[in-house]
Coordinates of C-alpha atoms and ligand atoms in Angstrom, one line a residue:
X1 CA 17.7 -110.5 -30.7
X2 CA 15.2 -108.1 -29.3
X3 CA 15.4 -107.0 -25.8
X4 CA 13.0 -105.0 -23.6
X5 CA 14.0 -101.5 -23.4
X6 CA 13.9 -101.0 -19.8
X7 CA 15.9 -104.0 -19.3
X8 CA 19.1 -102.9 -21.4
X9 CA 22.2 -102.7 -19.6
X10 CA 23.7 -99.3 -19.8
X11 CA 26.6 -100.2 -21.8
X12 CA 28.2 -96.7 -21.9
X13 CA 27.9 -96.1 -18.3
X14 CA 31.3 -94.7 -17.1
X15 CA 32.5 -94.1 -20.5
X16 CA 34.3 -90.8 -20.9
X17 CA 32.2 -88.2 -22.8
X18 CA 35.5 -87.4 -24.8
X19 CA 35.0 -89.6 -28.0
X20 CA 37.6 -88.3 -30.2
X21 CA 39.1 -91.7 -30.4
X22 CA 37.9 -93.6 -33.6
X23 CA 35.3 -96.4 -33.5
X24 CA 32.6 -94.9 -31.4
X25 CA 29.1 -95.2 -32.0
X26 CA 27.5 -92.0 -31.9
X27 CA 23.7 -90.9 -32.2
X28 CA 23.1 -87.4 -33.5
X29 CA 19.7 -85.9 -33.4
X30 CA 19.0 -82.8 -35.6
X31 CA 16.0 -80.4 -34.6
X32 CA 13.5 -78.9 -37.0
X33 CA 15.3 -75.5 -37.5
X34 CA 18.5 -77.7 -38.5
X35 CA 16.9 -79.3 -41.4
X36 CA 14.6 -76.4 -42.2
X37 CA 15.6 -76.3 -46.0
X38 CA 17.4 -78.1 -48.6
X39 CA 20.7 -76.1 -47.9
X40 CA 20.6 -76.9 -44.0
X41 CA 19.9 -80.6 -44.9
X42 CA 22.9 -80.7 -47.1
X43 CA 25.0 -79.0 -44.1
X44 CA 23.6 -81.5 -41.8
X45 CA 24.6 -84.2 -44.4
X46 CA 28.2 -83.0 -44.5
X47 CA 28.5 -83.3 -40.7
X48 CA 27.3 -86.5 -40.6
X49 CA 29.7 -87.6 -43.3
X50 CA 32.6 -85.9 -41.6
X51 CA 31.7 -87.9 -38.3
X52 CA 31.4 -91.1 -40.2
X53 CA 34.8 -90.6 -42.0
X54 CA 36.7 -90.0 -38.6
X55 CA 35.9 -93.8 -38.2
X56 CA 32.6 -93.5 -36.1
X57 CA 29.5 -95.6 -36.6
X58 CA 26.7 -93.0 -37.0
X59 CA 22.9 -93.2 -36.2
X60 CA 21.1 -89.9 -37.1
X61 CA 17.6 -88.9 -35.7
X62 CA 15.8 -86.0 -37.6
X63 CA 13.0 -84.0 -36.6
X64 CA 10.5 -82.7 -39.3
X65 CA 11.6 -79.5 -41.3
X66 CA 10.9 -76.3 -39.7
X67 CA 7.6 -75.6 -38.6
X68 CA 6.1 -78.7 -40.5
X69 CA 4.6 -80.3 -37.4
X70 CA 2.7 -77.2 -36.6
X71 CA 1.6 -76.7 -40.1
X72 CA 0.2 -80.2 -40.3
X73 CA -1.6 -79.7 -37.0
X74 CA -3.4 -76.7 -38.4
X75 CA -4.1 -78.5 -41.7
X76 CA -6.0 -81.1 -39.6
X77 CA -7.8 -78.7 -37.6
X78 CA -8.9 -76.8 -40.8
X79 CA -10.6 -80.2 -42.1
X80 CA -11.9 -81.6 -38.9
X81 CA -13.0 -80.4 -35.5
X82 CA -12.0 -83.8 -34.3
X83 CA -9.0 -85.3 -36.1
X84 CA -8.7 -88.2 -33.7
X85 CA -5.6 -89.7 -32.4
X86 CA -4.9 -92.3 -34.7
X87 CA -5.3 -90.3 -38.0
X88 CA -3.4 -87.4 -36.2
X89 CA -0.4 -89.6 -35.7
X90 CA -0.5 -91.0 -39.1
X91 CA -0.5 -87.3 -40.5
X92 CA 2.1 -86.1 -38.3
X93 CA 4.7 -88.9 -38.6
X94 CA 4.8 -88.1 -42.3
X95 CA 6.9 -85.0 -41.2
X96 CA 9.9 -86.9 -40.0
X97 CA 9.6 -89.0 -43.0
X98 CA 10.2 -86.3 -45.5
X99 CA 13.4 -85.1 -43.7
X100 CA 14.8 -88.6 -43.1
X101 CA 14.5 -89.4 -46.7
X102 CA 16.0 -86.2 -47.8
X103 CA 19.0 -86.7 -45.4
X104 CA 19.6 -90.2 -46.7
X105 CA 19.7 -88.9 -50.2
X106 CA 22.1 -85.9 -49.5
X107 CA 24.4 -88.1 -47.7
X108 CA 24.6 -90.7 -50.2
X109 CA 25.6 -87.8 -52.8
X110 CA 28.5 -87.1 -50.6
X111 CA 29.6 -90.9 -51.2
X112 CA 28.6 -92.5 -48.0
X113 CA 25.8 -95.3 -47.9
X114 CA 22.9 -94.3 -45.9
X115 CA 19.5 -95.7 -45.2
X116 CA 16.5 -94.3 -43.7
X117 CA 13.9 -95.9 -41.5
X118 CA 10.8 -95.0 -39.9
X119 CA 10.4 -95.4 -36.2
X120 CA 8.3 -98.5 -36.9
X121 CA 11.0 -99.9 -39.2
X122 CA 13.4 -99.2 -36.6
X123 CA 11.6 -101.1 -34.1
X124 CA 10.5 -98.3 -31.6
X125 CA 7.8 -100.1 -30.1
X126 CA 5.3 -97.9 -27.6
X127 CA 2.0 -98.0 -25.8
X128 CA -1.1 -97.2 -27.4
X129 CA -1.5 -93.5 -26.2
X130 CA -1.7 -91.4 -29.5
X131 CA 0.1 -88.1 -29.5
X132 CA 1.7 -89.0 -26.2
X133 CA 3.0 -92.4 -26.5
X134 CA 5.8 -93.9 -24.2
X135 CA 8.5 -96.2 -25.6
X136 CA 8.1 -99.7 -24.2
X137 CA 10.9 -101.4 -26.1
X138 CA 13.3 -100.9 -29.0
X139 CA 14.3 -103.8 -31.4
X140 CA 17.6 -102.3 -32.5
X141 CA 18.5 -105.3 -34.8
X142 CA 17.6 -103.7 -38.1
X143 CA 19.6 -100.5 -37.2
X144 CA 22.7 -102.7 -36.1
X145 CA 22.3 -104.8 -39.3
X146 CA 22.6 -101.6 -41.4
X147 CA 25.6 -100.3 -39.3
X148 CA 27.4 -103.5 -39.8
X149 CA 27.0 -103.1 -43.4
X150 CA 28.9 -99.8 -43.2
X151 CA 25.9 -97.6 -43.6
X152 CA 24.9 -94.4 -41.8
X153 CA 21.2 -95.1 -40.6
X154 CA 18.8 -92.2 -40.3
X155 CA 15.8 -92.8 -38.0
X156 CA 12.5 -90.8 -37.9
X157 CA 12.2 -88.9 -34.7
X158 CA 9.0 -88.6 -32.4
X159 CA 7.4 -91.9 -33.5
X160 CA 6.8 -95.4 -33.0
X161 CA 4.5 -98.3 -33.4
X162 CA 1.9 -99.9 -30.9
X163 CA 2.8 -103.6 -31.6
X164 CA -0.9 -104.7 -30.5
X165 CA -2.7 -102.4 -32.9
X166 CA 0.0 -102.2 -35.3
X167 CA -0.8 -98.4 -35.6
X168 CA 2.0 -95.7 -35.7
X169 CA 2.1 -93.4 -32.5
X170 CA 3.7 -90.2 -31.7
X171 CA 5.8 -89.4 -28.5
X172 CA 4.5 -85.9 -27.8
X173 CA 5.8 -82.5 -29.0
X174 CA 9.7 -82.5 -28.9
X175 CA 9.8 -86.2 -29.0
X176 CA 12.7 -86.6 -31.1
X177 CA 15.0 -86.0 -28.4
X178 CA 13.6 -89.2 -26.7
X179 CA 14.0 -91.2 -29.6
X180 CA 17.6 -90.3 -29.9
X181 CA 18.4 -90.9 -26.2
X182 CA 16.5 -94.2 -26.2
X183 CA 18.2 -95.3 -29.1
X184 CA 21.6 -94.3 -27.9
X185 CA 20.6 -96.3 -24.7
X186 CA 19.7 -99.4 -26.8
X187 CA 22.7 -99.3 -29.1
X188 CA 25.2 -98.7 -26.3
X189 CA 26.3 -95.5 -28.0
X190 CA 29.2 -93.6 -26.5
X191 CA 27.3 -90.2 -26.7
X192 CA 24.1 -88.5 -27.8
X193 CA 24.6 -85.2 -29.6
X194 CA 21.4 -83.0 -29.6
X195 CA 22.0 -80.6 -32.7
X196 CA 19.7 -77.6 -32.3
X197 CA 19.7 -74.0 -33.4
X198 CA 21.1 -72.4 -29.9
X199 CA 24.7 -72.9 -28.7
X200 CA 23.8 -75.0 -25.7
X201 CA 21.9 -74.8 -22.6
X202 CA 21.9 -71.4 -21.2
X203 CA 21.5 -69.6 -17.6
X204 CA 18.3 -68.3 -18.9
X205 CA 16.5 -68.0 -22.2
X206 CA 19.1 -65.9 -24.4
X207 CA 16.2 -64.4 -26.4
X208 CA 15.0 -62.8 -23.2
X209 CA 18.1 -62.2 -21.2
X210 CA 21.1 -60.6 -23.0
X211 CA 23.6 -61.5 -20.3
X212 CA 22.7 -65.2 -20.2
X213 CA 25.6 -67.5 -20.3
X214 CA 26.1 -70.8 -22.0
X215 CA 26.9 -73.6 -19.5
X216 CA 29.7 -76.1 -20.2
X217 CA 28.0 -78.7 -17.9
X218 CA 24.8 -79.4 -16.4
X219 CA 23.9 -82.4 -14.1
X220 CA 21.0 -84.7 -15.3
X221 CA 19.3 -83.6 -12.2
X222 CA 19.4 -79.9 -12.9
X223 CA 18.7 -80.6 -16.6
X224 CA 15.7 -82.4 -15.6
X225 CA 14.4 -79.6 -13.5
X226 CA 15.2 -77.0 -16.0
X227 CA 13.6 -78.9 -18.8
X228 CA 10.5 -79.4 -16.6
X229 CA 10.2 -75.8 -15.7
X230 CA 9.8 -74.8 -19.4
X231 CA 13.5 -74.7 -20.7
X232 CA 12.7 -75.8 -24.3
X233 CA 16.2 -76.8 -25.3
X234 CA 15.4 -80.6 -24.4
X235 CA 12.3 -82.7 -23.8
X236 CA 12.2 -83.5 -19.9
X237 CA 11.7 -87.3 -20.8
X238 CA 14.7 -87.5 -22.8
X239 CA 16.8 -86.3 -19.8
X240 CA 15.1 -89.2 -17.8
X241 CA 16.3 -91.9 -20.4
X242 CA 19.9 -90.3 -20.3
X243 CA 20.0 -90.4 -16.5
X244 CA 18.6 -93.9 -16.3
X245 CA 21.1 -95.4 -18.7
X246 CA 23.9 -93.1 -18.0
X247 CA 24.1 -91.5 -21.5
X248 CA 26.3 -88.3 -21.8
X249 CA 24.4 -85.8 -23.9
X250 CA 25.9 -83.1 -25.6
X251 CA 23.6 -80.1 -26.7
X252 CA 25.2 -78.2 -29.6
X253 CA 24.8 -75.8 -32.3
X254 CA 24.2 -77.3 -35.9
X255 CA 25.5 -74.1 -37.3
X256 CA 29.1 -74.3 -36.1
X257 CA 31.6 -76.6 -34.5
X258 CA 31.9 -74.9 -31.2
X259 CA 31.3 -77.2 -28.0
X260 CA 27.9 -76.7 -26.4
X261 CA 26.6 -78.2 -23.1
X262 CA 27.5 -81.5 -21.6
X263 CA 24.8 -83.1 -19.6
X264 CA 26.0 -85.9 -17.5
X265 CA 26.0 -87.3 -13.8
X266 CA 28.0 -84.7 -12.1
X267 CA 28.7 -81.1 -13.3
X268 CA 32.0 -79.5 -12.5
X269 CA 30.9 -76.1 -11.6
X270 CA 29.4 -75.9 -8.1
X271 CA 27.1 -73.1 -8.0
X272 CA 24.0 -72.5 -5.9
X273 CA 21.8 -71.6 -8.9
X274 CA 22.3 -73.1 -12.2
X275 CA 19.5 -71.4 -14.2
X276 CA 16.5 -69.4 -14.3
X277 CA 13.6 -71.2 -16.4
X278 CA 10.3 -69.6 -17.4
X279 CA 7.0 -71.2 -18.9
X280 CA 4.1 -69.2 -20.3
X281 CA 2.4 -72.3 -21.6
X282 CA 0.2 -73.1 -18.6
X283 CA -3.1 -71.8 -17.4
X284 CA -4.4 -71.4 -13.6
X285 CA -7.6 -72.7 -12.6
X286 CA -9.4 -71.9 -9.5
X287 CA -12.2 -73.6 -7.7
X288 CA -13.7 -71.1 -5.2
X289 CA -15.3 -71.8 -1.9
X290 CA -15.1 -75.7 -1.5
X291 CA -15.9 -77.1 2.0
X292 CA -12.6 -77.8 3.8
X293 CA -13.4 -81.4 4.3
X294 CA -11.4 -84.9 3.7
X295 CA -12.1 -86.3 0.3
X296 CA -12.9 -82.9 -1.7
X297 CA -9.2 -82.7 -3.1
X298 CA -9.4 -86.5 -4.1
X299 CA -12.6 -86.0 -6.0
X300 CA -11.5 -83.0 -7.9
X301 CA -8.3 -84.2 -8.8
X302 CA -9.9 -87.6 -9.6
X303 CA -12.3 -86.2 -12.1
X304 CA -9.3 -84.3 -13.7
X305 CA -7.2 -87.4 -14.1
X306 CA -10.4 -89.2 -15.6
X307 CA -10.3 -86.4 -18.4
X308 CA -6.3 -86.8 -18.9
X309 CA -5.9 -83.3 -17.5
X310 CA -2.2 -82.8 -16.5
X311 CA -2.0 -81.0 -13.4
X312 CA 1.3 -79.2 -12.4
X313 CA 1.3 -76.9 -9.3
X314 CA -1.6 -77.1 -6.8
X315 CA -2.2 -74.6 -3.9
X316 CA -5.1 -75.0 -1.4
X317 CA -5.7 -71.6 0.5
X318 CA -6.0 -71.3 4.2
X319 CA -9.7 -71.9 5.0
X320 CA -12.1 -69.3 6.5
X321 CA -15.3 -70.6 7.9
X322 CA -14.9 -74.1 6.8
X323 CA -14.4 -73.1 2.9
X324 CA -11.4 -72.8 1.0
X325 CA -10.0 -71.9 -2.7
X326 CA -8.0 -74.7 -4.5
X327 CA -5.8 -73.5 -7.4
X328 CA -4.0 -75.5 -9.8
X329 CA -2.0 -75.1 -13.1
X330 CA -2.6 -77.1 -16.2
X331 CA -1.2 -76.9 -19.8
X332 CA -3.3 -74.2 -21.8
X333 CA -4.5 -76.9 -24.3
X334 CA -6.1 -78.7 -21.1
X335 CA -7.5 -75.5 -20.0
X336 CA -11.1 -75.9 -21.1
X337 CA -11.6 -79.6 -20.2
X338 CA -10.1 -78.8 -16.8
X339 CA -12.8 -76.1 -16.5
X340 CA -15.6 -78.3 -17.7
X341 CA -14.6 -81.0 -15.4
X342 CA -14.3 -78.8 -12.4
X343 CA -17.7 -77.2 -13.1
X344 CA -19.4 -80.3 -13.4
X345 CA -18.3 -80.8 -9.9
X346 CA -19.4 -77.4 -8.2
X347 CA -22.9 -78.5 -7.2
X348 CA -21.7 -81.7 -6.1
X349 CA -19.0 -80.2 -3.9
X350 CA -21.2 -77.3 -2.9
X351 CA -18.5 -75.0 -4.1
X352 CA -18.9 -71.4 -5.3
X353 CA -17.5 -71.4 -9.0
X354 CA -14.6 -72.0 -11.0
X355 CA -12.3 -69.4 -12.8
X356 CA -9.6 -69.6 -15.3
X357 CA -6.7 -67.4 -16.2
X358 CA -4.5 -68.2 -19.1
X359 CA -2.4 -64.9 -18.5
X360 CA 0.1 -66.5 -16.2
X361 CA 3.7 -67.2 -16.1
X362 CA 5.8 -69.6 -14.1
X363 CA 9.3 -68.5 -13.3
X364 CA 11.8 -71.1 -11.8
X365 CA 15.1 -71.0 -10.1
X366 CA 17.1 -74.5 -10.5
X367 CA 20.0 -75.4 -8.8
X368 CA 21.3 -78.7 -6.8
X369 CA 23.3 -76.3 -4.8
X370 CA 20.1 -74.6 -3.1
X371 CA 20.1 -77.9 -1.1
X372 CA 22.9 -76.8 1.2
X373 CA 22.2 -73.2 0.9
X374 CA 19.3 -71.7 2.9
X375 CA 17.6 -68.5 2.1
X376 CA 17.2 -68.9 -1.8
X377 CA 13.6 -68.8 -1.4
X378 CA 13.5 -65.5 0.5
X379 CA 16.0 -63.8 -1.8
X380 CA 13.9 -65.0 -4.6
X381 CA 10.6 -63.4 -3.2
X382 CA 12.6 -60.3 -2.2
X383 CA 13.8 -59.8 -5.9
X384 CA 10.2 -60.2 -7.2
X385 CA 8.9 -57.9 -4.5
X386 CA 11.6 -55.0 -5.2
X387 CA 10.1 -55.1 -8.9
X388 CA 6.4 -55.2 -7.4
X389 CA 5.7 -58.3 -9.0
X390 CA 3.0 -60.3 -7.3
X391 CA 3.2 -64.1 -6.6
X392 CA 0.2 -65.9 -6.9
X393 CA 1.4 -69.6 -6.4
X394 CA 4.5 -71.1 -5.1
X395 CA 5.9 -74.4 -5.4
X396 CA 9.1 -76.3 -4.6
X397 CA 11.2 -79.3 -5.1
X398 CA 14.6 -79.9 -3.5
X399 CA 16.4 -78.4 -6.3
X400 CA 13.8 -75.7 -7.6
X401 CA 11.6 -72.9 -6.6
X402 CA 8.8 -71.9 -8.9
X403 CA 6.7 -68.7 -8.8
X404 CA 3.3 -68.3 -10.7
X405 CA 3.2 -64.6 -11.6
X406 CA 1.2 -62.5 -14.2
X407 CA 2.3 -63.1 -17.7
X408 CA 3.1 -59.6 -18.7
X409 CA 5.5 -59.5 -15.9
X410 CA 7.4 -62.6 -16.7
X411 CA 10.4 -60.9 -18.9
X412 CA 11.1 -58.6 -16.0
X413 CA 11.0 -61.4 -13.4
X414 CA 13.3 -63.6 -15.5
X415 CA 15.9 -60.8 -16.2
X416 CA 15.9 -59.6 -12.5
X417 CA 16.4 -62.8 -11.1
X418 CA 19.1 -63.5 -13.8
X419 CA 20.7 -60.3 -12.7
X420 CA 20.8 -61.3 -9.1
X421 CA 21.9 -64.9 -9.2
X422 CA 23.8 -65.4 -12.4
X423 CA 25.2 -62.2 -13.9
X424 CA 28.9 -61.9 -13.8
X425 CA 29.7 -60.6 -10.3
X426 CA 26.3 -61.6 -9.1
X427 CA 25.5 -61.9 -5.4
X428 CA 26.7 -65.6 -4.6
Ligands
LIG1 N1 8.5 -82.7 -35.1 C1 8.1 -82.9 -33.7 C2 7.7 -81.7 -33.0 O1 7.6 -80.6 -33.7 C3 9.1 -83.7 -33.0 C4 10.1 -83.0 -32.5 O2 10.5 -82.0 -33.2 O3 11.1 -83.4 -31.6 O4 7.3 -81.6 -31.9
LIG2 MG1 11.8 -79.9 -31.7

């Protein structure tokens, strides 16, 4: 009774996100800070038991405790300069295995039957890309069997298995969100709750902007853009799943019972701008003085793709005397391979040289309302100019405007854009 993951019908589409009625199926995901120590694991166990005792079926997805994943990565680089994808995934999947077993024990202590499953045991099948694997199918039968037995099922987040090699894989940083939403879709859950250390999705990072407000609702579309623009609260890929299968997602705090942020098809609030996001995880690469001719960009970006470099923004400058500069941003981890690939092409392209700059920040305004509201870009540039913040790159989608600026001006840019668009009594 295993079905191909993308072919699964969105059984919960159209279901009301209010699930107080009993006998719902609820998927709950707890992030690393929510299970960081024994006391917090006991708190999570209590919350899971309450949900179960209210008459719901519960599937729990857990992340590794606290900074475990970072610590394991550091250990790997201490023992090896080239840990390799297979062994790295073997190592990292151990983090989630620890928290799932501990949580299952804590739940059983409270008198509720629970069983933990690794991603592989839960039937989460992926492609073979170690460290960045994509879920290709979920065999939910074992999870369903345990649920039918009346147990709470705990599934290790962020991991699966490649059915061809039978090796375990990981889904990329923050991948437990994707596990939770994909399981919710497969099982036809009524809601996917993402428990975290913040109260929900905010109009800006609350650590940076004191006046940032928690949003009651965000549309899938805006959330996708916010997550892609650096809002760390949810992994972008999990939002794609949620949208594709119509799963309402409730992002909320694991430290109290208050409501968080609902992510669903249409948000009630109709504002022009939903939030300001920022991202300091990218670096800028510039290839100077390339001939302004057909085929140059194709070769440059072809070479980068061949090295698995993820390119985000791209800007090609105005050409002077038949030559132009091409700048693009990449994740900082890809900066050196991007530099090497571009430098290798310099003689071939008869370019002048390659520069990299890791001290950049990308600041983005997101909001579906900007579609029918001209002038947002102009206002954004004006706010930045009033603070004498220089813009080095610009990119847009239908519902987002992003500017690359110097990293040391990031906080000020986010704060002033938030003041302008989103503070109480702000312009719009
Ligand atoms: N433990 C993994 C990470 O730190 C997965 C997750 O937390 O979602 O990225
Ligand atoms: Mg996480």
